[in-house]
Short mmCIF file of C-alpha atoms in Angstrom, two decimals:
data_model
loop_
_atom_site.label_atom_id
_atom_site.label_comp_id
_atom_site.label_asym_id
_atom_site.label_seq_id
_atom_site.Cartn_x
_atom_site.Cartn_y
_atom_site.Cartn_z
CA MET A 1 129.13 -57.36 -140.45
CA THR A 2 132.40 -56.18 -140.97
CA VAL A 3 133.43 -51.82 -141.05
CA ALA A 4 135.98 -50.50 -143.30
CA ALA A 5 139.70 -50.55 -141.13
CA PRO A 6 140.82 -46.54 -141.38
CA ALA A 7 142.88 -47.38 -144.07
CA ALA A 8 140.30 -48.00 -147.05
CA LEU A 9 138.51 -44.83 -145.59
CA PRO A 10 139.20 -42.59 -148.56
CA ASP A 11 137.45 -44.69 -150.46
CA THR A 12 135.09 -45.51 -148.25
CA LEU A 13 133.74 -42.20 -147.33
CA LEU A 14 134.28 -41.24 -151.53
CA HIS A 15 131.45 -44.24 -152.35
CA LEU A 16 129.17 -41.94 -149.21
CA ARG A 17 129.51 -39.26 -151.30
CA ALA A 18 128.27 -41.17 -154.17
CA ALA A 19 125.78 -42.76 -152.34
CA ALA A 20 124.54 -38.36 -151.44
CA HIS A 21 124.35 -37.88 -155.03
CA LEU A 22 121.71 -40.84 -155.30
CA LEU A 23 119.63 -39.45 -152.62
CA ASN A 24 119.56 -35.77 -153.64
CA ARG A 25 117.87 -37.67 -157.02
CA LEU A 26 115.66 -39.66 -155.03
CA PRO A 27 111.94 -38.71 -154.15
CA THR A 28 111.05 -37.54 -151.14
CA GLU A 29 109.03 -41.41 -150.93
CA LYS A 30 111.52 -43.20 -150.93
CA LEU A 31 113.17 -41.68 -147.82
CA ASN A 32 110.85 -42.16 -145.85
CA ALA A 33 110.09 -45.25 -147.24
CA CYS A 34 113.45 -46.26 -145.33
CA LEU A 35 112.46 -44.44 -142.59
CA ARG A 36 109.74 -46.77 -141.43
CA ARG A 37 111.43 -49.73 -141.85
CA LEU A 38 114.02 -48.59 -140.25
CA ALA A 39 111.05 -48.42 -138.08
CA GLU A 40 109.22 -51.40 -137.89
CA LEU A 41 113.24 -53.64 -137.79
CA THR A 42 113.34 -51.45 -134.42
CA GLU A 43 110.27 -53.20 -133.00
CA GLU A 44 110.87 -56.70 -134.45
CA ASN A 45 114.39 -56.78 -133.62
CA ILE A 46 114.02 -55.84 -129.60
CA PRO A 47 114.93 -58.56 -127.93
CA ALA A 48 118.59 -58.69 -130.32
CA LEU A 49 119.07 -54.82 -129.52
CA LEU A 50 118.98 -55.20 -126.04
CA ARG A 51 121.19 -58.20 -126.22
CA ALA A 52 123.54 -55.93 -127.63
CA ASN A 53 122.83 -53.49 -125.83
CA ALA A 54 123.16 -55.88 -122.31
CA LEU A 55 126.77 -56.40 -123.25
CA ASP A 56 128.83 -53.02 -123.65
CA LEU A 57 126.22 -52.05 -120.13
CA ALA A 58 128.27 -54.96 -118.87
CA ARG A 59 131.53 -53.01 -119.79
CA MET A 60 130.48 -50.05 -117.52
CA GLU A 61 129.70 -49.26 -113.23
CA PRO A 62 125.68 -48.30 -112.83
CA THR A 63 127.00 -45.27 -110.77
CA ASN A 64 128.73 -43.74 -114.46
CA PRO A 65 126.37 -40.52 -115.12
CA LYS A 66 127.16 -42.12 -118.79
CA TYR A 67 124.92 -44.75 -117.78
CA ASP A 68 122.01 -43.63 -118.10
CA ARG A 69 122.38 -42.16 -121.90
CA LEU A 70 124.18 -46.28 -122.77
CA LEU A 71 120.70 -47.68 -121.04
CA LEU A 72 118.17 -49.18 -123.23
CA ASN A 73 115.06 -50.49 -122.53
CA ALA A 74 112.14 -51.57 -124.63
CA ASP A 75 110.06 -48.60 -124.45
CA ARG A 76 113.35 -46.48 -125.53
CA LEU A 77 113.12 -47.97 -128.54
CA LEU A 78 109.31 -48.34 -129.21
CA ALA A 79 110.10 -45.07 -128.66
CA ILE A 80 112.75 -44.53 -130.83
CA ALA A 81 110.65 -46.36 -133.56
CA ALA A 82 108.13 -43.82 -133.45
CA ASP A 83 110.21 -41.27 -133.76
CA LEU A 84 111.86 -42.65 -137.04
CA ARG A 85 107.75 -42.71 -138.40
CA ARG A 86 107.70 -38.84 -136.69
CA VAL A 87 110.58 -37.51 -138.86
CA ALA A 88 109.53 -39.05 -141.68
CA ASP A 89 105.50 -37.87 -141.89
CA LEU A 90 107.97 -33.66 -141.72
CA PRO A 91 107.95 -32.06 -144.79
CA SER A 92 110.81 -32.72 -146.84
CA PRO A 93 113.67 -29.74 -146.06
CA LEU A 94 114.65 -30.41 -149.52
CA CYS A 95 113.74 -27.86 -151.99
CA VAL A 96 112.42 -25.22 -149.99
CA THR A 97 112.08 -21.73 -152.22
CA LEU A 98 113.65 -19.58 -148.98
CA GLU A 99 113.97 -16.30 -151.02
CA ASP A 100 112.69 -15.66 -154.73
CA ARG A 101 113.23 -12.07 -156.41
CA GLU A 102 114.15 -10.72 -160.14
CA LEU A 103 116.72 -8.11 -160.27
CA ALA A 104 117.01 -4.95 -162.30
CA ASN A 105 118.41 -7.00 -165.10
CA GLY A 106 116.08 -8.58 -164.92
CA LEU A 107 117.58 -11.97 -164.55
CA ALA A 108 115.31 -14.39 -162.50
CA LEU A 109 117.29 -14.95 -158.58
CA SER A 110 116.10 -17.76 -156.53
CA ARG A 111 117.82 -19.74 -153.07
CA VAL A 112 116.50 -22.98 -151.96
CA SER A 113 117.68 -25.82 -150.15
CA VAL A 114 119.51 -28.80 -150.83
CA PRO A 115 121.73 -31.26 -148.70
CA ILE A 116 125.03 -30.36 -146.85
CA GLY A 117 126.33 -34.29 -148.74
CA VAL A 118 128.16 -36.09 -145.49
CA VAL A 119 127.19 -35.36 -142.93
CA GLY A 120 130.18 -36.97 -139.60
CA ILE A 121 128.91 -37.38 -136.35
CA VAL A 122 130.58 -37.25 -133.66
CA PHE A 123 129.45 -38.53 -129.67
CA GLU A 124 129.83 -41.35 -127.01
CA SER A 125 127.55 -43.66 -124.84
CA ARG A 126 124.19 -43.00 -126.42
CA PRO A 127 122.84 -45.21 -128.37
CA ASN A 128 119.94 -43.86 -129.05
CA VAL A 129 121.43 -41.15 -131.18
CA THR A 130 122.74 -44.03 -134.31
CA PHE A 131 119.00 -44.01 -135.44
CA ASP A 132 118.07 -39.99 -134.39
CA VAL A 133 121.51 -38.83 -136.97
CA PHE A 134 120.74 -40.94 -139.46
CA ALA A 135 117.26 -40.62 -139.57
CA LEU A 136 117.66 -36.56 -139.83
CA ASN A 137 120.82 -36.61 -142.30
CA LEU A 138 118.50 -39.55 -144.48
CA LYS A 139 115.26 -37.34 -144.47
CA ALA A 140 117.52 -33.96 -145.57
CA GLY A 141 118.79 -35.84 -148.35
CA ASN A 142 122.81 -36.09 -146.17
CA ALA A 143 125.12 -40.04 -146.35
CA THR A 144 126.12 -40.48 -142.65
CA VAL A 145 129.56 -41.65 -141.42
CA LEU A 146 128.90 -42.36 -137.47
CA LYS A 147 131.62 -42.67 -135.02
CA GLY A 148 130.40 -43.26 -131.94
CA SER A 149 132.45 -44.67 -128.99
CA ARG A 150 133.61 -47.71 -126.93
CA ASP A 151 131.45 -47.80 -124.59
CA ALA A 152 128.74 -48.23 -126.22
CA ALA A 153 130.03 -50.43 -129.86
CA ASP A 154 128.11 -53.41 -129.55
CA SER A 155 124.76 -51.29 -129.21
CA ASN A 156 125.39 -49.90 -132.43
CA ARG A 157 127.04 -52.18 -134.93
CA ALA A 158 123.98 -54.12 -134.08
CA ILE A 159 121.95 -50.70 -134.73
CA LYS A 160 124.23 -50.27 -137.51
CA GLU A 161 123.09 -53.96 -139.30
CA LEU A 162 118.91 -52.51 -139.03
CA ILE A 163 120.38 -49.27 -141.12
CA ASP A 164 121.86 -50.87 -144.02
CA ARG A 165 118.83 -53.41 -143.95
CA ALA A 166 116.52 -50.75 -144.64
CA LEU A 167 118.77 -49.20 -147.40
CA GLN A 168 118.64 -52.52 -148.88
CA ASP A 169 115.15 -53.16 -148.10
CA THR A 170 113.98 -50.09 -150.23
CA GLY A 171 116.10 -49.79 -152.43
CA LEU A 172 117.92 -46.84 -151.34
CA PRO A 173 122.45 -46.94 -151.48
CA ALA A 174 124.48 -47.57 -148.87
CA ALA A 175 124.47 -43.94 -147.50
CA CYS A 176 126.28 -44.55 -143.80
CA TYR A 177 128.77 -46.32 -142.80
CA LEU A 178 129.66 -46.63 -138.84
CA ALA A 179 133.56 -46.65 -138.01
CA PRO A 180 135.68 -49.05 -136.12
CA ALA A 181 134.59 -47.78 -132.34
CA GLU A 182 138.53 -47.45 -131.47
CA ARG A 183 139.83 -43.39 -131.39
CA GLU A 184 142.52 -44.55 -133.87
CA ALA A 185 139.91 -44.01 -136.03
CA LEU A 186 138.65 -40.74 -136.21
CA LEU A 187 141.17 -38.61 -136.67
CA PRO A 188 140.74 -39.95 -140.06
CA ILE A 189 137.43 -38.29 -140.36
CA LEU A 190 138.39 -35.47 -138.62
CA THR A 191 141.03 -34.84 -141.45
CA ALA A 192 138.52 -35.77 -144.30
CA ASP A 193 138.58 -32.65 -146.36
CA GLY A 194 136.81 -33.21 -149.27
CA LEU A 195 134.99 -36.30 -148.25
CA VAL A 196 133.40 -35.07 -145.43
CA ASP A 197 131.12 -31.94 -145.05
CA VAL A 198 130.77 -31.37 -141.35
CA ILE A 199 131.76 -32.39 -138.16
CA ILE A 200 128.99 -32.46 -135.36
CA PRO A 201 130.62 -33.93 -132.43
CA ARG A 202 127.92 -34.70 -129.23
CA GLY A 203 129.34 -35.53 -125.90
CA SER A 204 131.58 -34.19 -123.45
CA GLN A 205 133.75 -31.14 -123.30
CA GLY A 206 137.51 -33.05 -123.76
CA LEU A 207 135.36 -34.69 -126.88
CA ILE A 208 134.03 -31.19 -128.24
CA ASP A 209 137.73 -29.78 -127.48
CA TYR A 210 139.80 -32.71 -128.92
CA VAL A 211 137.09 -32.29 -131.83
CA ARG A 212 137.08 -28.97 -132.68
CA LYS A 213 141.79 -28.50 -132.11
CA HIS A 214 142.20 -31.26 -134.74
CA ALA A 215 139.42 -31.23 -137.16
CA THR A 216 140.50 -29.84 -140.65
CA VAL A 217 136.46 -30.56 -141.58
CA PRO A 218 134.08 -27.21 -140.55
CA VAL A 219 132.77 -28.21 -137.05
CA ILE A 220 129.03 -27.44 -135.37
CA GLU A 221 129.95 -27.83 -131.82
CA THR A 222 127.36 -28.98 -129.35
CA GLY A 223 128.59 -28.25 -126.30
CA ALA A 224 128.19 -29.41 -123.09
CA GLY A 225 125.68 -27.74 -120.95
CA ILE A 226 125.88 -25.71 -117.77
CA CYS A 227 122.58 -24.72 -117.24
CA HIS A 228 121.49 -21.11 -114.60
CA THR A 229 118.49 -20.76 -113.62
CA TYR A 230 118.41 -17.82 -111.58
CA VAL A 231 115.00 -16.76 -109.19
CA ASP A 232 115.01 -13.14 -109.66
CA GLU A 233 113.87 -10.96 -106.43
CA GLN A 234 110.06 -10.27 -107.99
CA ALA A 235 108.97 -13.95 -108.50
CA ASN A 236 106.62 -16.77 -108.05
CA LEU A 237 107.83 -19.16 -105.75
CA ASP A 238 105.33 -21.90 -106.39
CA TRP A 239 106.86 -21.92 -110.50
CA ALA A 240 110.59 -21.20 -109.02
CA ARG A 241 109.70 -24.74 -106.98
CA ALA A 242 108.48 -26.65 -109.45
CA ILE A 243 110.67 -24.71 -112.95
CA VAL A 244 114.89 -25.97 -110.63
CA THR A 245 112.90 -29.42 -109.82
CA ASN A 246 111.95 -30.65 -112.78
CA ALA A 247 114.74 -28.99 -114.46
CA LYS A 248 117.44 -30.55 -111.91
CA ALA A 249 115.17 -33.95 -111.48
CA ARG A 250 114.11 -34.83 -114.97
CA ARG A 251 117.23 -37.06 -116.33
CA VAL A 252 120.25 -35.86 -114.15
CA SER A 253 122.44 -37.33 -117.23
CA VAL A 254 121.71 -34.69 -120.21
CA CYS A 255 122.46 -31.30 -121.64
CA ASN A 256 119.88 -29.81 -120.62
CA ALA A 257 119.81 -30.03 -116.88
CA LEU A 258 120.24 -28.01 -114.50
CA ASP A 259 123.46 -27.38 -112.90
CA CYS A 260 123.22 -24.13 -110.71
CA LEU A 261 120.80 -22.54 -108.65
CA LEU A 262 121.00 -19.03 -108.63
CA LEU A 263 119.54 -16.61 -105.78
CA HIS A 264 118.12 -12.97 -104.94
CA ARG A 265 119.75 -13.04 -101.13
CA SER A 266 116.16 -11.88 -100.86
CA HIS A 267 115.04 -15.48 -100.71
CA LEU A 268 117.55 -17.17 -98.42
CA ALA A 269 114.59 -17.98 -95.84
CA ASP A 270 112.87 -19.00 -98.58
CA LEU A 271 115.73 -21.67 -99.84
CA HIS A 272 114.27 -25.13 -97.89
CA GLU A 273 110.99 -24.90 -99.09
CA LEU A 274 112.63 -24.54 -102.69
CA LEU A 275 114.62 -27.74 -102.89
CA ALA A 276 111.51 -29.42 -100.60
CA ASP A 277 111.07 -31.85 -103.52
CA LEU A 278 115.31 -32.25 -104.92
CA ALA A 279 115.71 -32.86 -100.96
CA THR A 280 113.09 -35.33 -99.87
CA THR A 281 112.33 -37.09 -103.34
CA TYR A 282 115.22 -37.42 -105.28
CA HIS A 283 117.96 -36.66 -102.53
CA CYS A 284 119.93 -33.89 -104.14
CA GLU A 285 123.28 -33.69 -103.37
CA VAL A 286 124.51 -29.89 -103.26
CA TYR A 287 127.16 -27.50 -103.61
CA ALA A 288 126.12 -24.53 -101.42
CA ASP A 289 128.41 -20.88 -100.64
CA LYS A 290 128.72 -19.58 -97.82
CA LEU A 291 124.85 -17.57 -97.74
CA ALA A 292 123.05 -20.70 -99.19
CA TYR A 293 124.91 -23.34 -96.58
CA ALA A 294 124.64 -21.19 -92.78
CA GLN A 295 121.00 -21.25 -93.98
CA LEU A 296 120.84 -24.98 -94.68
CA ASP A 297 122.70 -25.71 -92.25
CA GLY A 298 120.36 -27.94 -90.33
CA GLN A 299 117.27 -27.75 -92.36
CA TYR A 300 119.03 -29.97 -95.67
CA PRO A 301 119.90 -33.51 -94.88
CA ALA A 302 123.89 -33.14 -93.83
CA GLU A 303 124.87 -36.31 -96.39
CA LEU A 304 123.83 -33.79 -98.82
CA LEU A 305 125.07 -30.67 -98.44
CA HIS A 306 128.75 -29.68 -99.06
CA ARG A 307 130.26 -25.79 -98.97
CA ALA A 308 130.87 -25.24 -102.32
CA THR A 309 134.53 -24.77 -103.83
CA ALA A 310 135.82 -22.97 -107.15
CA GLU A 311 134.96 -26.12 -108.52
CA SER A 312 131.07 -26.29 -108.15
CA PHE A 313 130.88 -23.50 -110.42
CA GLY A 314 131.12 -24.49 -114.38
CA THR A 315 130.49 -27.70 -113.71
CA GLU A 316 128.03 -29.90 -115.61
CA PHE A 317 127.55 -32.77 -112.88
CA LEU A 318 125.67 -35.00 -114.70
CA ARG A 319 124.05 -36.46 -111.94
CA MET A 320 122.20 -35.33 -109.09
CA ALA A 321 123.89 -32.76 -107.72
CA LEU A 322 123.53 -28.67 -107.43
CA ALA A 323 125.28 -25.85 -106.74
CA ILE A 324 123.77 -23.15 -105.55
CA LYS A 325 125.05 -18.76 -105.49
CA VAL A 326 123.78 -17.01 -103.92
CA VAL A 327 123.34 -13.10 -105.63
CA ASP A 328 122.87 -9.81 -104.40
CA ASP A 329 120.51 -8.62 -107.30
CA ILE A 330 120.23 -9.74 -111.59
CA ASP A 331 123.27 -8.00 -112.38
CA ALA A 332 125.39 -10.53 -110.44
CA ALA A 333 123.36 -12.55 -111.68
CA ILE A 334 124.04 -12.17 -115.54
CA ALA A 335 127.88 -11.73 -114.73
CA HIS A 336 127.69 -14.84 -113.52
CA VAL A 337 126.27 -15.99 -115.46
CA SER A 338 128.79 -14.86 -118.39
CA ARG A 339 131.25 -16.44 -116.78
CA TYR A 340 130.08 -19.73 -115.76
CA GLY A 341 127.82 -20.98 -118.39
CA SER A 342 128.33 -23.01 -121.55
CA ARG A 343 125.98 -20.96 -123.93
CA HIS A 344 123.41 -23.20 -124.20
CA SER A 345 120.31 -22.56 -121.98
CA GLU A 346 119.54 -19.94 -119.31
CA SER A 347 116.65 -19.67 -117.43
CA ILE A 348 114.84 -16.52 -115.10
CA VAL A 349 111.54 -17.35 -113.07
CA SER A 350 110.99 -13.62 -112.37
CA ASP A 351 107.80 -11.52 -111.66
CA ASN A 352 109.71 -8.11 -113.17
CA GLU A 353 108.67 -7.61 -116.55
CA ILE A 354 112.43 -5.10 -117.65
CA ASN A 355 114.33 -8.41 -115.60
CA GLN A 356 113.32 -10.50 -117.90
CA ALA A 357 113.81 -7.95 -121.37
CA ARG A 358 117.91 -7.33 -119.68
CA TYR A 359 117.74 -11.27 -119.54
CA LEU A 360 116.74 -12.81 -122.14
CA ARG A 361 118.96 -9.73 -124.42
CA GLU A 362 122.13 -10.18 -122.41
CA ILE A 363 121.98 -13.65 -121.19
CA ASP A 364 124.87 -15.53 -123.92
CA ALA A 365 122.61 -19.16 -124.75
CA ALA A 366 121.26 -20.48 -128.15
CA VAL A 367 118.31 -21.31 -125.61
CA VAL A 368 116.20 -18.24 -122.80
CA TYR A 369 113.90 -19.21 -120.47
CA VAL A 370 111.75 -16.49 -118.60
CA ASN A 371 109.19 -18.98 -116.07
CA ALA A 372 110.15 -21.78 -117.79
CA SER A 373 112.22 -25.58 -116.63
CA THR A 374 115.52 -25.49 -119.17
CA ALA A 375 114.47 -28.63 -119.69
CA PHE A 376 112.20 -28.41 -123.02
CA THR A 377 115.86 -27.12 -124.68
CA ASP A 378 115.30 -30.84 -127.12
CA GLY A 379 114.37 -31.23 -130.96
CA GLY A 380 111.11 -33.08 -129.68
CA GLN A 381 109.50 -30.35 -127.92
CA PHE A 382 110.58 -27.29 -130.10
CA GLU A 383 108.45 -29.17 -132.44
CA LEU A 384 111.48 -30.22 -135.08
CA GLY A 385 110.70 -34.37 -134.83
CA ALA A 386 113.96 -34.92 -133.42
CA GLU A 387 116.91 -33.11 -133.08
CA ILE A 388 120.64 -33.87 -134.23
CA GLY A 389 122.14 -32.05 -131.82
CA ILE A 390 122.36 -28.87 -129.67
CA SER A 391 124.04 -26.14 -130.82
CA THR A 392 126.35 -24.20 -129.22
CA GLN A 393 127.75 -22.00 -131.35
CA LYS A 394 126.50 -19.30 -134.13
CA LEU A 395 127.64 -19.80 -137.48
CA HIS A 396 125.12 -22.00 -139.26
CA ALA A 397 123.23 -23.06 -136.46
CA ARG A 398 122.78 -22.91 -132.87
CA GLY A 399 120.02 -24.04 -130.65
CA PRO A 400 118.26 -28.02 -131.50
CA MET A 401 119.03 -28.48 -135.15
CA GLY A 402 115.92 -29.97 -136.66
CA LEU A 403 116.07 -30.84 -140.52
CA ALA A 404 116.31 -27.35 -141.69
CA ALA A 405 119.92 -27.03 -139.79
CA LEU A 406 120.80 -30.53 -141.59
CA THR A 407 120.44 -28.45 -145.35
CA SER A 408 122.01 -26.26 -147.28
CA TYR A 409 120.75 -23.71 -149.77
CA LYS A 410 121.98 -22.49 -153.47
CA TRP A 411 121.05 -20.16 -156.61
CA LEU A 412 119.87 -20.43 -159.33
CA VAL A 413 119.73 -17.53 -161.27
CA ARG A 414 117.57 -17.60 -165.33
CA GLY A 415 118.38 -15.47 -167.45
CA GLU A 416 118.00 -14.71 -170.91
CA GLY A 417 120.75 -14.05 -172.49
CA GLN A 418 122.73 -11.27 -170.23
CA VAL A 419 126.27 -10.12 -169.30
CA ARG A 420 128.13 -8.36 -167.44
#
């Protein structure tokens, strides 16, 4: 398969915009058929996909936090195929009437959902993103520009071949472009004004910062997740133990994983018990502040216990590691999250309804939880079918971005000869 060189990008994107125009004229059933065909092809080509993925994995150390994100296996590919069918089964987000009214002058005014057009996704390591974003974009009537990293270059090429076959087999236009993996291919996409409607970066804070700095195309940020859980003075400690364990250990390489435990000082004596599962089952490293360290010293495995430094807070670990900060009250907890959080996902474990309400109101994050794990920040868990990413900004979309977030709208006005 050949991939267009950056020099040919304007022509490539013009063709992609034409493809997006054609998609807007097709019935939803045609789009769904393509997604179901892609699911079939994924299941039929598991060995080939795993061979391509093995080439990528061979270039990365297994200790790299990105390794798990890069990894494909048969179970993950079968789950991806199931997700493709699930997206196909979702209601179309297009042509939905969002508002409908008649003006005083007799004009009939309605606002309806429409495709964004050409959506670019810049992402690192995770080849499953290639499937997810194409599926969601297609269902929303958008053409897709994919810019993956060199880490997943072989996997992405193999997946793109299946996407091309699915589009061709179902009579759809070539509505997906995979840019070269080299970094030099990124800037022309970020500055393709009039050809790309929006860019969505998914990956490290460094990638997001680079895209935000250099893009002249509008950007929707799906930021890094520096997530906290605050165990309040009045808290169910059984819930707290389960929530902290799940948020940290379910999958450490994802953006909704717990990075910092905020503990009310009244629970210092309970800290060892709260961390018991993380210590014995998951061997989690702990970076504890002065009070927490003194409490855990001699109780937590010495090789896993470290004194926290300034860098321990505000860090997205992406591995089995956790910072701990002891706070005097909810005001201190909120202040800590405000300083170090990334506006992604934050949780409070509390039986105090006043403190619950304060946390929900005052914490500035895309998703705020009461007595639940941050691991639920996910498009599938929110029953959106799948997600394009988790937006940490406030314009257009915030939190898990499903199909509706990949649409815009336009106003339709019907008159009977009115003039102004």
